[in-house]
PDB file of C-alpha atoms in Angstrom:
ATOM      1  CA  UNK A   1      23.900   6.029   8.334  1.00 43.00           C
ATOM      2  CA  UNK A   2      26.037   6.392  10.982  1.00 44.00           C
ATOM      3  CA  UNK A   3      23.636   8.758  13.412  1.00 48.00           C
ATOM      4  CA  UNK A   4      20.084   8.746  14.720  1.00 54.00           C
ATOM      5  CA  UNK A   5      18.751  11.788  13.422  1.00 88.00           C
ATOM      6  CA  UNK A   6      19.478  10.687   9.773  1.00 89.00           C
ATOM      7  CA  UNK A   7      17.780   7.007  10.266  1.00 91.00           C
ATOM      8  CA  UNK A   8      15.108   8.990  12.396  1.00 93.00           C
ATOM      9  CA  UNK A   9      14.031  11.219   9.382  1.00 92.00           C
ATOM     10  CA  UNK A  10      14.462   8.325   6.393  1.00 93.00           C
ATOM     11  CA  UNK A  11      11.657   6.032   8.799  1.00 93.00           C
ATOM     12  CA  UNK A  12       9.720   9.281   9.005  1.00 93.00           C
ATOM     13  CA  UNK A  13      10.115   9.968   4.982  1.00 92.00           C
ATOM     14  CA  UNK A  14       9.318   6.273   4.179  1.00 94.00           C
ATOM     15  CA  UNK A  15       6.098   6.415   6.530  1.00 93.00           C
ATOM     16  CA  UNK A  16       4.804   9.894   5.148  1.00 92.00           C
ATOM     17  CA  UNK A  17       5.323   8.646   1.550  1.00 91.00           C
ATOM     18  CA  UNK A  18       3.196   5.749   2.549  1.00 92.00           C
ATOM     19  CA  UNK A  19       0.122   7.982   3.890  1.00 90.00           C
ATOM     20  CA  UNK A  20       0.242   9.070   0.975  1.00 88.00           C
ATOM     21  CA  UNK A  21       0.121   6.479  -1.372  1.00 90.00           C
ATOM     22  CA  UNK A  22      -3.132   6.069  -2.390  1.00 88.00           C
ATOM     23  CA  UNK A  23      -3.329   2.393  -4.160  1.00 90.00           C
ATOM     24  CA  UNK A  24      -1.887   1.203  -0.423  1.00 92.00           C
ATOM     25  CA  UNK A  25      -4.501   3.731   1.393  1.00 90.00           C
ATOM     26  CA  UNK A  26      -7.177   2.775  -0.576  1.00 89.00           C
ATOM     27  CA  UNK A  27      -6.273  -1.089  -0.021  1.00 92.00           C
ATOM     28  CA  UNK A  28      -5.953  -0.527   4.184  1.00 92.00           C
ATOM     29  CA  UNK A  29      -9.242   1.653   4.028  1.00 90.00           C
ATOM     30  CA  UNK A  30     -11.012  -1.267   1.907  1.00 90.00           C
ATOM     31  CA  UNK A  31      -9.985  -3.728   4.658  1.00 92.00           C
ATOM     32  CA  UNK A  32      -8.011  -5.754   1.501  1.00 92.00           C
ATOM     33  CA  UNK A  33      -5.303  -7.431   4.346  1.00 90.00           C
ATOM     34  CA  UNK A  34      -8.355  -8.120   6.534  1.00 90.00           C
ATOM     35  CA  UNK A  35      -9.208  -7.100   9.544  1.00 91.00           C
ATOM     36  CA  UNK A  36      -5.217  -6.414  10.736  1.00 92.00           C
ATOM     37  CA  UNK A  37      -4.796  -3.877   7.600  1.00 92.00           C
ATOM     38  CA  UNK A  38      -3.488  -1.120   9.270  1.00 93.00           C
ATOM     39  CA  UNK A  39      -1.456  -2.716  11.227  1.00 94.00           C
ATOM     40  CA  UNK A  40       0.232  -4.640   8.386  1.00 94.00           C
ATOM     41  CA  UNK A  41       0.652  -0.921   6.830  1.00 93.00           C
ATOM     42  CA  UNK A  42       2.655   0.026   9.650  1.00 94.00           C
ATOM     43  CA  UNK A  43       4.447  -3.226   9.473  1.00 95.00           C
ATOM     44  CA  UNK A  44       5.618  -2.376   5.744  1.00 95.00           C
ATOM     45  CA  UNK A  45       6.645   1.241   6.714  1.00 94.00           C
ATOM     46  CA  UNK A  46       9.182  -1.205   9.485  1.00 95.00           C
ATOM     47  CA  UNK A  47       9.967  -4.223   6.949  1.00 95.00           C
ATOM     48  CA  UNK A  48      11.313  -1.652   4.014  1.00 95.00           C
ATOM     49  CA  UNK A  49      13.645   0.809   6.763  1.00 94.00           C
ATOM     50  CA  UNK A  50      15.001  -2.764   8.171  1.00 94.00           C
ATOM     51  CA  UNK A  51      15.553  -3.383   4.780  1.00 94.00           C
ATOM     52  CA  UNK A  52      17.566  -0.086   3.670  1.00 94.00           C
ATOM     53  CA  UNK A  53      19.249  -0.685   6.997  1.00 91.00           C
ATOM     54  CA  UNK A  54      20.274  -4.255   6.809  1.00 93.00           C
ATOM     55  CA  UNK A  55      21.622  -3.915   3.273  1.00 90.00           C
ATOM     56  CA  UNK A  56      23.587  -1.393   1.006  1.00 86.00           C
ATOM     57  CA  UNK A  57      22.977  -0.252  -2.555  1.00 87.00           C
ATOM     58  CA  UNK A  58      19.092  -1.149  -3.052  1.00 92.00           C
ATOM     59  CA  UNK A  59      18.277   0.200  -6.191  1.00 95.00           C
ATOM     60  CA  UNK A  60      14.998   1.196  -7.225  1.00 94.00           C
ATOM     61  CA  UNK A  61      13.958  -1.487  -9.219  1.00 95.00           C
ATOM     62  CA  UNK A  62      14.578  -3.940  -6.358  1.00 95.00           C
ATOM     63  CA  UNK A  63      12.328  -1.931  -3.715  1.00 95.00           C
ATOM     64  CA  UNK A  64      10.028  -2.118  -6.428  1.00 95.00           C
ATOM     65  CA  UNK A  65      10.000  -5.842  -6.664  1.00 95.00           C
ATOM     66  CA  UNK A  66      10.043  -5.791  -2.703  1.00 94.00           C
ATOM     67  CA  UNK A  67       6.833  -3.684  -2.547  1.00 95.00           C
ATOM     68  CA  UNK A  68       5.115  -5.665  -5.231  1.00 95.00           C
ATOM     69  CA  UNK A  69       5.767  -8.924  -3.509  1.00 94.00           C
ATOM     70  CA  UNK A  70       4.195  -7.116  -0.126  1.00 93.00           C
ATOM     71  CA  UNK A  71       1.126  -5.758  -1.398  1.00 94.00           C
ATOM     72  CA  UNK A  72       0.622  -9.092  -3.013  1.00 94.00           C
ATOM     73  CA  UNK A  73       1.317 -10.938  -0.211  1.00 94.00           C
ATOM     74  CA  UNK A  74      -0.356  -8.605   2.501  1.00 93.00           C
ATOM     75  CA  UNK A  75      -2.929  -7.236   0.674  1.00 93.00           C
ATOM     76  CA  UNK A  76      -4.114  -9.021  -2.612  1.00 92.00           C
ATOM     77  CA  UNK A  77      -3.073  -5.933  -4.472  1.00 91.00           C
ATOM     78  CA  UNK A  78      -1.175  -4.782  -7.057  1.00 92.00           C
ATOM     79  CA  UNK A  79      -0.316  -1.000  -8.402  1.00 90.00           C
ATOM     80  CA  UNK A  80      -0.742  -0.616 -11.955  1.00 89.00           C
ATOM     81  CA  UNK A  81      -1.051   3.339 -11.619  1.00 89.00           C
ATOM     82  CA  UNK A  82       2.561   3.639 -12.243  1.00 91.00           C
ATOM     83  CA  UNK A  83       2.765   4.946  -8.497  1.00 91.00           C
ATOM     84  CA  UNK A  84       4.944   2.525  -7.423  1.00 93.00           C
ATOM     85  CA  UNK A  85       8.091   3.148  -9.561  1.00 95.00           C
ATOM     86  CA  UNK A  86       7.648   6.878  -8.166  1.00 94.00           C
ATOM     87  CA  UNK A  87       7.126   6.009  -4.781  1.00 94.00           C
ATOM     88  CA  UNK A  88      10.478   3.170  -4.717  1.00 95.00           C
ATOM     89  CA  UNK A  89      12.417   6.123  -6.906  1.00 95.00           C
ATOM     90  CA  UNK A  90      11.975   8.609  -3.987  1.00 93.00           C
ATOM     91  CA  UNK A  91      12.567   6.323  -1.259  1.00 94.00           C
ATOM     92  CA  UNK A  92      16.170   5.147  -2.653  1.00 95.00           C
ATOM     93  CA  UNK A  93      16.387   9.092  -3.225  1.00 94.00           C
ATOM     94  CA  UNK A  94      15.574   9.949   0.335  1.00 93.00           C
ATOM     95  CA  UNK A  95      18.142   7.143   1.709  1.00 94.00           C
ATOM     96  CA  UNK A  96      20.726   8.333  -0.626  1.00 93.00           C
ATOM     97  CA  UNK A  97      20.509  12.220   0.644  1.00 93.00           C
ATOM     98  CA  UNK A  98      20.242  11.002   4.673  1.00 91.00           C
ATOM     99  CA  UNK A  99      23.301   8.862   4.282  1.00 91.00           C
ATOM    100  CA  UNK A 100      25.114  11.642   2.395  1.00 91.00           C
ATOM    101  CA  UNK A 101      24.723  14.009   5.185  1.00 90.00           C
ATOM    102  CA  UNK A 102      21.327  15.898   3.136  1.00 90.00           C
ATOM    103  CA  UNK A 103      18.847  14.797   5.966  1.00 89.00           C
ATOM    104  CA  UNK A 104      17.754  18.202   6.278  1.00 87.00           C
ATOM    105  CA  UNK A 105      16.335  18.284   2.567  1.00 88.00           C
ATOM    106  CA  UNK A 106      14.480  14.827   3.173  1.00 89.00           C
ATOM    107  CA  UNK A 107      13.068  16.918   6.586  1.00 86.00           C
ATOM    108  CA  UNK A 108      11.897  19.608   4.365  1.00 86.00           C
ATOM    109  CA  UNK A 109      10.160  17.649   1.537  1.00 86.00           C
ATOM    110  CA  UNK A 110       8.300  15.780   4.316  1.00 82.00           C
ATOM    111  CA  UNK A 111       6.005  18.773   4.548  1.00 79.00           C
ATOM    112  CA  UNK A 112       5.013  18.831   0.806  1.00 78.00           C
ATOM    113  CA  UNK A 113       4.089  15.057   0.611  1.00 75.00           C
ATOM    114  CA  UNK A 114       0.685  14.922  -0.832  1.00 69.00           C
ATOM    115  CA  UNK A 115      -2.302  13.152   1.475  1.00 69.00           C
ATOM    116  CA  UNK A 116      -3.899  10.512  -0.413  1.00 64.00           C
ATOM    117  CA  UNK A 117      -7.614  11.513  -1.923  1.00 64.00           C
ATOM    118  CA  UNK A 118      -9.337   7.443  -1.727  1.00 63.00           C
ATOM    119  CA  UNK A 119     -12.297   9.238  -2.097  1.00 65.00           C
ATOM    120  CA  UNK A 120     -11.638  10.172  -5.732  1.00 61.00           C
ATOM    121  CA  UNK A 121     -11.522   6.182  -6.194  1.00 62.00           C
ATOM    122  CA  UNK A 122     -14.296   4.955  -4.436  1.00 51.00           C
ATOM    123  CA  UNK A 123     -17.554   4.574  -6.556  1.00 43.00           C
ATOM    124  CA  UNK A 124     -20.618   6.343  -4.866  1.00 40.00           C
ATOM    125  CA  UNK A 125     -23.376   3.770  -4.916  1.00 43.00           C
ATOM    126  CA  UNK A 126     -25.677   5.469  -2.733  1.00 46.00           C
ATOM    127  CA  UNK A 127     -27.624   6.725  -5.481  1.00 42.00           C
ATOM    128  CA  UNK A 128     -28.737   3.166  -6.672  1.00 41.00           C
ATOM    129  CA  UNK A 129     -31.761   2.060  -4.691  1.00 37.00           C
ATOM    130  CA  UNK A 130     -31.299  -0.887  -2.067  1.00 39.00           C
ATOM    131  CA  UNK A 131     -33.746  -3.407  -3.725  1.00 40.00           C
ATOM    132  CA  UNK A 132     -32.519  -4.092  -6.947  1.00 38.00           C
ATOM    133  CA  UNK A 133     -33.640  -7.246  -9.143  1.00 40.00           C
ATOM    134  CA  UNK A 134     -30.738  -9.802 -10.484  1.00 39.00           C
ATOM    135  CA  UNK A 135     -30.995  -7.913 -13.879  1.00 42.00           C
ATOM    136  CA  UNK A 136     -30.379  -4.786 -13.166  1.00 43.00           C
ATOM    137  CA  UNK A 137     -27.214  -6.269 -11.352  1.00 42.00           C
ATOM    138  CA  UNK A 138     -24.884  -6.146 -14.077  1.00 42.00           C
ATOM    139  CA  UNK A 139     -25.944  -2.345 -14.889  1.00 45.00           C
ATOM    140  CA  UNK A 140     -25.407  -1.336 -11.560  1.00 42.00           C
ATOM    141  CA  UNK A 141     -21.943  -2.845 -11.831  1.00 41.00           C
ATOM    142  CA  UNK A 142     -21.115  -1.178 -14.918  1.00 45.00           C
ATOM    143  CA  UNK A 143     -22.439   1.962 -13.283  1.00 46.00           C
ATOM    144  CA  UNK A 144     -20.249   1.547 -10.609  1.00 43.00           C
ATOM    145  CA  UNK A 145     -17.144   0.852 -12.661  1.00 43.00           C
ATOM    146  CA  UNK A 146     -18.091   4.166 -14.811  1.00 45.00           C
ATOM    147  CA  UNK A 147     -17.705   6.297 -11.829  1.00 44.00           C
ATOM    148  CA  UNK A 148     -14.837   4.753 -10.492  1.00 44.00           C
ATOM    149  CA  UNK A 149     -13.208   5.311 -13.967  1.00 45.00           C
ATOM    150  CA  UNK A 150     -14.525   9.029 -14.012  1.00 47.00           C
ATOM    151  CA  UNK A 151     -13.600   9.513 -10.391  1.00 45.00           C
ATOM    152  CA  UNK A 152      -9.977   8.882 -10.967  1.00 44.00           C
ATOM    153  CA  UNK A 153      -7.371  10.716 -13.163  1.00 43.00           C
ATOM    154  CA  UNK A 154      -6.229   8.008 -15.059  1.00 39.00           C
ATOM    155  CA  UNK A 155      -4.664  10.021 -18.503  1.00 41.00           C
ATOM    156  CA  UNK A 156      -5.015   7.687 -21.210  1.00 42.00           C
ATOM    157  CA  UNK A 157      -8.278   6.985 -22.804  1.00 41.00           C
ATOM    158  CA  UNK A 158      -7.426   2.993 -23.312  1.00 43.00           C
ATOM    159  CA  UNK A 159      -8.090   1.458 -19.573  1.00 43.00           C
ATOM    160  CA  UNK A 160     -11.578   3.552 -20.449  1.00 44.00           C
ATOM    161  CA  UNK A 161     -12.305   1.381 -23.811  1.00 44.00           C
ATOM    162  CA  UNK A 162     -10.906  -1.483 -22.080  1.00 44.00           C
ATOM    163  CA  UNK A 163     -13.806  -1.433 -19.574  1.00 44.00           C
ATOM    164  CA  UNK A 164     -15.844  -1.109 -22.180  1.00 46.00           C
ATOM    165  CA  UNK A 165     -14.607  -3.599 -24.672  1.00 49.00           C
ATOM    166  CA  UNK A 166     -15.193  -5.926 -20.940  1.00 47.00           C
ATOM    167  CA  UNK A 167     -18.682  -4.960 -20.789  1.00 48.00           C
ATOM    168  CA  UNK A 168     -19.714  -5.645 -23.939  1.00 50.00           C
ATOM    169  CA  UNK A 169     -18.179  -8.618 -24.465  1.00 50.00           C
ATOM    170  CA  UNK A 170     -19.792  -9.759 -21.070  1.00 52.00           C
ATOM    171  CA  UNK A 171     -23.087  -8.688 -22.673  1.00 54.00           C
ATOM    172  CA  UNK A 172     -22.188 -10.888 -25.633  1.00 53.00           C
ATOM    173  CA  UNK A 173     -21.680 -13.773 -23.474  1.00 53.00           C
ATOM    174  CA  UNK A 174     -24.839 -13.120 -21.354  1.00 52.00           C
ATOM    175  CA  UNK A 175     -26.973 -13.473 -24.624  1.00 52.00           C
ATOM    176  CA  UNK A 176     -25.668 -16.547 -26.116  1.00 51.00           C
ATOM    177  CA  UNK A 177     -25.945 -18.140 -22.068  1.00 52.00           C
ATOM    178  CA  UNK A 178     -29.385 -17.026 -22.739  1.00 51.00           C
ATOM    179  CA  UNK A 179     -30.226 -18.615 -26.119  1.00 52.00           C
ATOM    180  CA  UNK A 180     -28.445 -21.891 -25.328  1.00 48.00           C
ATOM    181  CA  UNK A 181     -30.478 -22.256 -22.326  1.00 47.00           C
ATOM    182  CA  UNK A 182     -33.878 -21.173 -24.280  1.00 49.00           C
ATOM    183  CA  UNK A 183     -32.973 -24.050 -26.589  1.00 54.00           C
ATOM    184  CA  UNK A 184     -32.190 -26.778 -23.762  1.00 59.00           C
ATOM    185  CA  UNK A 185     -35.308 -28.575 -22.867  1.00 64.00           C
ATOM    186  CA  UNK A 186     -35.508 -31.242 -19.781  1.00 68.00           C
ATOM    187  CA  UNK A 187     -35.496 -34.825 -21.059  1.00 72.00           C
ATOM    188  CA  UNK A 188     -38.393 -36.790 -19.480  1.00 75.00           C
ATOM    189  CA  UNK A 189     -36.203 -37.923 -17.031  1.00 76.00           C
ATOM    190  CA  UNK A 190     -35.472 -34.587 -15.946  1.00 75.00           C
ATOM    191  CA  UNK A 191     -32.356 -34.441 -16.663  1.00 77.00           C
ATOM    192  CA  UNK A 192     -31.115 -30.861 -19.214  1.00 75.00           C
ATOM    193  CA  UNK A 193     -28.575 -32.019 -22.270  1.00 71.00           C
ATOM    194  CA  UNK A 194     -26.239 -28.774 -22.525  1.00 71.00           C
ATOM    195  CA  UNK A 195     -25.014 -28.872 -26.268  1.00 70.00           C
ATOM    196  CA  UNK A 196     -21.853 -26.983 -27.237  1.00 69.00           C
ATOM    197  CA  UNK A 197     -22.804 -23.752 -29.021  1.00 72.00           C
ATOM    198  CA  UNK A 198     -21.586 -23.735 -32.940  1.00 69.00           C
ATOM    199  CA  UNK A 199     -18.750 -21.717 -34.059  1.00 65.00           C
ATOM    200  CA  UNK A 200     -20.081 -18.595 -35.934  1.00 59.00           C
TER     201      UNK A 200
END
């Protein structure tokens, strides 16, 4: 891109689309690249223009891999909302009209990016009461993952039975934990013998 304006308005398009993506908003608002999060968020809006700058014919699937190795890397996180396909699609898209002289349309769509809503994927726990025994721990967690699943509009009903397919299974193990310890006795030495459940 041979003039300002054009580079100008790609950094700009690359940084909005970035406010708005939620699975890296919710990850800086969480704190997940410690206490520098924001900062590194405004270091990958810097790292991926270089990037476009510095090299020629990036196609999607490549920015893709780049962004997946920096929200690893940065931020212990990884997109599995299928966000991030649309996010490096649009990016290449918006390079592709700036360099072809279309900087004016990349201007434009700035204004219809959408904000990010982290609220929708944030489970309220302020319902739950503060002083809460170790049993009713695992409830409260399954609570918690409930509203997070109802909170966000995930369209399939499959991550749902996953969950739950996780939560009873980790009910299943919590009861046999609980009858293999019932059945292990101290020795009179003190010491427990922990015997390998049976296969059913």
């Amino acid at each position: 891109m041979a003039t300002a304006e054009p580079t100008l308005i790609f950094n700009q398009s690359v940084e909005r689309m970035f406010q708005g993506w939620t699975v890296l908003q919710l990850a800086v608002q969480q704190g997940f690249g410690g206490q520098h999060s924001r900062e590194k968020a405004a270091w990958m809006v810097e790292a991926v223009c270089n990037w476009f700058q510095e090299n020629d014919g990036i196609e999607p699937y490549e920015l893709e891999d780049f962004l997946t190795a920096l929200l690893d890397n940065e931020f212990d996180t990884r997109a599995e909302d299928g966000s991030l396909q649309v996010i490096a699609r649009n990016i290449c898209t918006n390079f592709a009209l700036c360099r072809s002289g279309q900087a004016s349309t990349v201007a434009e769509s700035l204004e219809s990016l959408p904000k990010p809503d982290v609220s929708r994927c944030i489970a309220d726990a302020t319902d739950e009461s503060q002083d809460v025994s170790m049993d009713e721990d695992s409830n409260i967690g399954n609570h918690n993952v409930n509203a997070m699943m109802n909170g966000m509009d995930i369209g399939s009903t499959s991550q749902q039975n996953t969950v739950a397919d996780h939560s009873t299974s980790q009910e299943n193990r919590n009861s046999t934990q609980t009858n293999n310890e019932e059945t292990a006795a101290p020795d009179d030495d003190g010491w427990t013998v922990v015997r390998k459940p049976k296969k059913k």
